[in-house]
Short mmCIF file of C-alpha atoms in Angstrom, two decimals:
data_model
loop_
_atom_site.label_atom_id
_atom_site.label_comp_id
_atom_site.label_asym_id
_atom_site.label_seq_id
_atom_site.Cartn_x
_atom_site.Cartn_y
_atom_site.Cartn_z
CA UNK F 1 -62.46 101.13 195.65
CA UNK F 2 -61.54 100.69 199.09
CA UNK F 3 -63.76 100.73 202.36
CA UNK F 4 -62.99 103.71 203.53
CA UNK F 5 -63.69 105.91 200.58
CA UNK F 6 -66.93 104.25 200.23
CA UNK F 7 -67.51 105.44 203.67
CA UNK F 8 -66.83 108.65 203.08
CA UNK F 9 -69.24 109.01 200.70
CA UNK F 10 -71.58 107.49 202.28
CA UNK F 11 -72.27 109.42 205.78
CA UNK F 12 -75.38 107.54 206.28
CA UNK F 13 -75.92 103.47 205.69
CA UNK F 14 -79.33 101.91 205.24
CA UNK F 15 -80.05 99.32 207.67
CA UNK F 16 -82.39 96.58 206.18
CA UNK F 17 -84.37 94.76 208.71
CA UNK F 18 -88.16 93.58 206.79
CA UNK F 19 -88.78 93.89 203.53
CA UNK F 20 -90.39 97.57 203.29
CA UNK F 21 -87.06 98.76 204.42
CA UNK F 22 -85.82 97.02 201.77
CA UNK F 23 -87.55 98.24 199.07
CA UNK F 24 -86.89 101.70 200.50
CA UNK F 25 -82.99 100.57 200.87
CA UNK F 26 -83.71 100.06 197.00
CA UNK F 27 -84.55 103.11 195.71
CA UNK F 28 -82.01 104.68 197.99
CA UNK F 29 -78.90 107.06 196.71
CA UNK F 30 -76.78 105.43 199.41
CA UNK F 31 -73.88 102.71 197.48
CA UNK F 32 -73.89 100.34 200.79
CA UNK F 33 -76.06 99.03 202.53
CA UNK F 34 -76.44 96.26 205.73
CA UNK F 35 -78.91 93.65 206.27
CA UNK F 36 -79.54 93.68 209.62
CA UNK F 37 -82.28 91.09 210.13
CA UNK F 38 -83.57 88.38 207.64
CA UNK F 39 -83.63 84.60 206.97
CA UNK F 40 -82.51 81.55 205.08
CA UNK F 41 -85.13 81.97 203.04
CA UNK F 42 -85.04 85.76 202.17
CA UNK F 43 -81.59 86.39 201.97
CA UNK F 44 -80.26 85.81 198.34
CA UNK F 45 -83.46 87.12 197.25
CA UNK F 46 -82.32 90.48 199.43
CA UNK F 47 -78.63 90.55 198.27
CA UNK F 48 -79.46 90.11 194.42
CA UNK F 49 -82.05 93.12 194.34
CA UNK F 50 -79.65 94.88 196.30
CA UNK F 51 -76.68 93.88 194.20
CA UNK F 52 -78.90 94.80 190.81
CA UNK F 53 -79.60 98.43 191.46
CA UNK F 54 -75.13 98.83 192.04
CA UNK F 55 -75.53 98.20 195.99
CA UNK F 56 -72.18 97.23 198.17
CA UNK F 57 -74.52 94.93 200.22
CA UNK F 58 -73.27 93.86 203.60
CA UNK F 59 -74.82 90.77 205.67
CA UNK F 60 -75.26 90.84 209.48
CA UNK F 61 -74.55 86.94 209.71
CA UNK F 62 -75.05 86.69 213.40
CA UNK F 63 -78.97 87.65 212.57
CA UNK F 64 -80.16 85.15 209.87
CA UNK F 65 -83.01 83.69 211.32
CA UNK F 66 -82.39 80.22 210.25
CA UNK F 67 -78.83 80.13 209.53
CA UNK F 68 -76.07 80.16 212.42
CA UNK F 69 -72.33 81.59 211.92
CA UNK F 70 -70.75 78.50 211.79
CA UNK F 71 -67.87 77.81 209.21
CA UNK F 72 -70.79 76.13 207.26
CA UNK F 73 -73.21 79.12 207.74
CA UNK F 74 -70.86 81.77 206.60
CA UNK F 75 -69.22 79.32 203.96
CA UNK F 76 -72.90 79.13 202.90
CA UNK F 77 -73.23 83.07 203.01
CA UNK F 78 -70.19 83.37 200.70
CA UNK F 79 -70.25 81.29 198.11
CA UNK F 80 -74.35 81.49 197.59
CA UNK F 81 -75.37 84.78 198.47
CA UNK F 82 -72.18 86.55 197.71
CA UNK F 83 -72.09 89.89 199.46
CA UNK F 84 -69.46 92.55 198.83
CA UNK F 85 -68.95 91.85 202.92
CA UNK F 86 -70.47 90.71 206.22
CA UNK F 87 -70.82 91.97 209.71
CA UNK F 88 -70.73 89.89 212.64
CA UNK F 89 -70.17 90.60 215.88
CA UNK F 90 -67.98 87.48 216.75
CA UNK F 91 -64.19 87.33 216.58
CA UNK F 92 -64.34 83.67 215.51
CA UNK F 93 -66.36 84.74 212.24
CA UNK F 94 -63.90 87.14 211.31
CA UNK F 95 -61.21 84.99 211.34
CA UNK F 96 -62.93 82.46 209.13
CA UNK F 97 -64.29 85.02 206.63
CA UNK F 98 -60.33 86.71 206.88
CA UNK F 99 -59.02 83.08 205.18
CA UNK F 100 -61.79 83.00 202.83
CA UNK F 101 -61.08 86.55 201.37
CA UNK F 102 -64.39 88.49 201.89
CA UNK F 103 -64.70 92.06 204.09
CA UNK F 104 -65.92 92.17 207.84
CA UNK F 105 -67.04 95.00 209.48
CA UNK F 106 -67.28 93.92 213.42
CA UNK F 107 -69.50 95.33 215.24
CA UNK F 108 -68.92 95.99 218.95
CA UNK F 109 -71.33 96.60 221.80
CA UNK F 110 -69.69 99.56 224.22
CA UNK F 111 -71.23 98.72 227.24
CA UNK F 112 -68.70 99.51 230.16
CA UNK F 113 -64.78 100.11 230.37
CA UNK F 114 -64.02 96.27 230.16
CA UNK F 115 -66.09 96.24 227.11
CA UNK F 116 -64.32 99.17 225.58
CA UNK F 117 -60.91 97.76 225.84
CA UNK F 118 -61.89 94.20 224.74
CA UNK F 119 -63.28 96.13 221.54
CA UNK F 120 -60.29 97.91 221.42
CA UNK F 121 -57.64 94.88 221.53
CA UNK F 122 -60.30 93.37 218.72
CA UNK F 123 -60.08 96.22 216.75
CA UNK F 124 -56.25 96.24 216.57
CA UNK F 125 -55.84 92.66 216.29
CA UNK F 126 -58.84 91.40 214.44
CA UNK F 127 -58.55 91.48 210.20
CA UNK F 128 -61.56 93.57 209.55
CA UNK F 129 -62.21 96.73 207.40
CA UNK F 130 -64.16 98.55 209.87
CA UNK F 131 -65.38 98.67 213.35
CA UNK F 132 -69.19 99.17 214.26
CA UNK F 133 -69.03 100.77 217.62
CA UNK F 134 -72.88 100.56 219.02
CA UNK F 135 -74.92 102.15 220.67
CA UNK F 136 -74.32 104.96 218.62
CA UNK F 137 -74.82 108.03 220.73
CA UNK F 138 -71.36 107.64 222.24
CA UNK F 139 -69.05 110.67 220.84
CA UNK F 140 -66.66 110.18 223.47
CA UNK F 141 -66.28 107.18 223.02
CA UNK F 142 -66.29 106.80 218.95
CA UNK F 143 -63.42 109.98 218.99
CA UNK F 144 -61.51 107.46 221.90
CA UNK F 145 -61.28 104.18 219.77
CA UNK F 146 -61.05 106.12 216.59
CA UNK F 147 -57.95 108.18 217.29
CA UNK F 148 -56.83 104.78 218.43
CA UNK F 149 -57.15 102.87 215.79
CA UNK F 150 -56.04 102.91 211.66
CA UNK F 151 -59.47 100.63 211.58
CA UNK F 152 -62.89 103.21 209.91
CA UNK F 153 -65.33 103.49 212.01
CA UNK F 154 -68.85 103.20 211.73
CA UNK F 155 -71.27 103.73 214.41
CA UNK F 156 -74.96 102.58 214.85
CA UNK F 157 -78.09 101.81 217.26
CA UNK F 158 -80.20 104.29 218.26
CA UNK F 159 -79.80 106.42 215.95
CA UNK F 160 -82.92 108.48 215.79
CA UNK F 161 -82.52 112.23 214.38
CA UNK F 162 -80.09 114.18 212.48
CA UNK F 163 -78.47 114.95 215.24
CA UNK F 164 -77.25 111.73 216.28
CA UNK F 165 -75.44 111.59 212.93
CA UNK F 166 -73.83 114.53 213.31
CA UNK F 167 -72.60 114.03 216.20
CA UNK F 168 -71.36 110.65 215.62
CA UNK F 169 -69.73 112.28 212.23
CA UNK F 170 -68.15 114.99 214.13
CA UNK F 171 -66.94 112.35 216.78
CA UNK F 172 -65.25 110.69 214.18
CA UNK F 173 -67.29 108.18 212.53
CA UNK F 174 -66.63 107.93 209.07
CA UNK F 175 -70.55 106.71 208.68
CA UNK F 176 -73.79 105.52 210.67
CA UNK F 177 -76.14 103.18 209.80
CA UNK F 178 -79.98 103.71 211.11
CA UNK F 179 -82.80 101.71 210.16
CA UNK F 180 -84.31 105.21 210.11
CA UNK F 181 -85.65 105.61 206.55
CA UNK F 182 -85.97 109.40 206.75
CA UNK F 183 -82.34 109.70 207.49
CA UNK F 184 -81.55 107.85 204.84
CA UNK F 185 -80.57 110.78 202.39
CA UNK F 186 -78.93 113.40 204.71
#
């Protein structure tokens, strides 16, 4: 099944950061689901529960307390942890994960115009499978790069209340991912 369906079906993603969100993340109906946060230690251990109750488990490299995303690090992440994909916010770690077959989703801060259109040149030239656009309270800005773009989008940071989904949804986001438990199962 490819990305994009998945995304559809899954308006909201579960953002792991400790481990009570995981265990909530756990018992969640959601299919996917990120690990924002965690460490060298933790992270197999977080993947294989994830991956045991049918979870498409996605690893925020960049934030592996322990572990840097080096060719080594994400080589490391691959073959040991084995994720259905990783996010990363650095165009050097997509092109490394791109040769060794596994799914990015980049994630892009949208801080000012020069930062939109750098995220918009990655977005079109970059092999990923999505696009993170953060923060995500930015409808303009998600409906801008997503009617310009083939890429899904996801959207994410500060996400807080319904709302904020919806919007993002309505924007054009195919999904948002919260480390808001309670949003969880909208």
């Amino acid at each position: 099944m490819g990305i994009k369906k998945l995304l559809e079906r899954n308006p909201v993603i579960p953002a792991v950061k400790d481990i009570i969100t995981l265990e909530k993340a756990l018992y969640s109906s959601n299919e996917i689901v990120f690990i924002i946060m965690s460490n060298i230690i933790n992270i197999k251990d977080y993947c294989e529960k994830l991956k045991l109750k049918g979870k498409k488990v996605y690893i925020h490299i960049d934030m592996i307390d322990g572990l840097n995303s080096t060719n080594n690090g994400i080589d490391y992440i691959i073959n040991s942890v084995k994720p259905e994909g990783i996010l990363t916010t650095k165009s050097n770690v997509v092109a490394h994960a791109y040769k060794n077959n596994i799914n990015v989703i980049q994630r892009f801060f949208i801080l000012d115009s020069l930062s939109y259109e750098k995220a918009l040149q990655n977005i079109k030239e970059n092999k990923i499978v999505a696009a993170e656009i953060m923060p995500g309270l930015m409808p303009k800005i998600i409906k801008k790069i997503s009617s310009q773009t083939n890429v899904p989008i996801i959207t994410g940071g500060l996400i807080k209340e319904k709302e904020d989904i919806i919007n993002a949804i309505n924007a054009g986001a195919l999904s948002v991912s919260t480390t808001e438990v309670e949003l969880w199962d909208i």
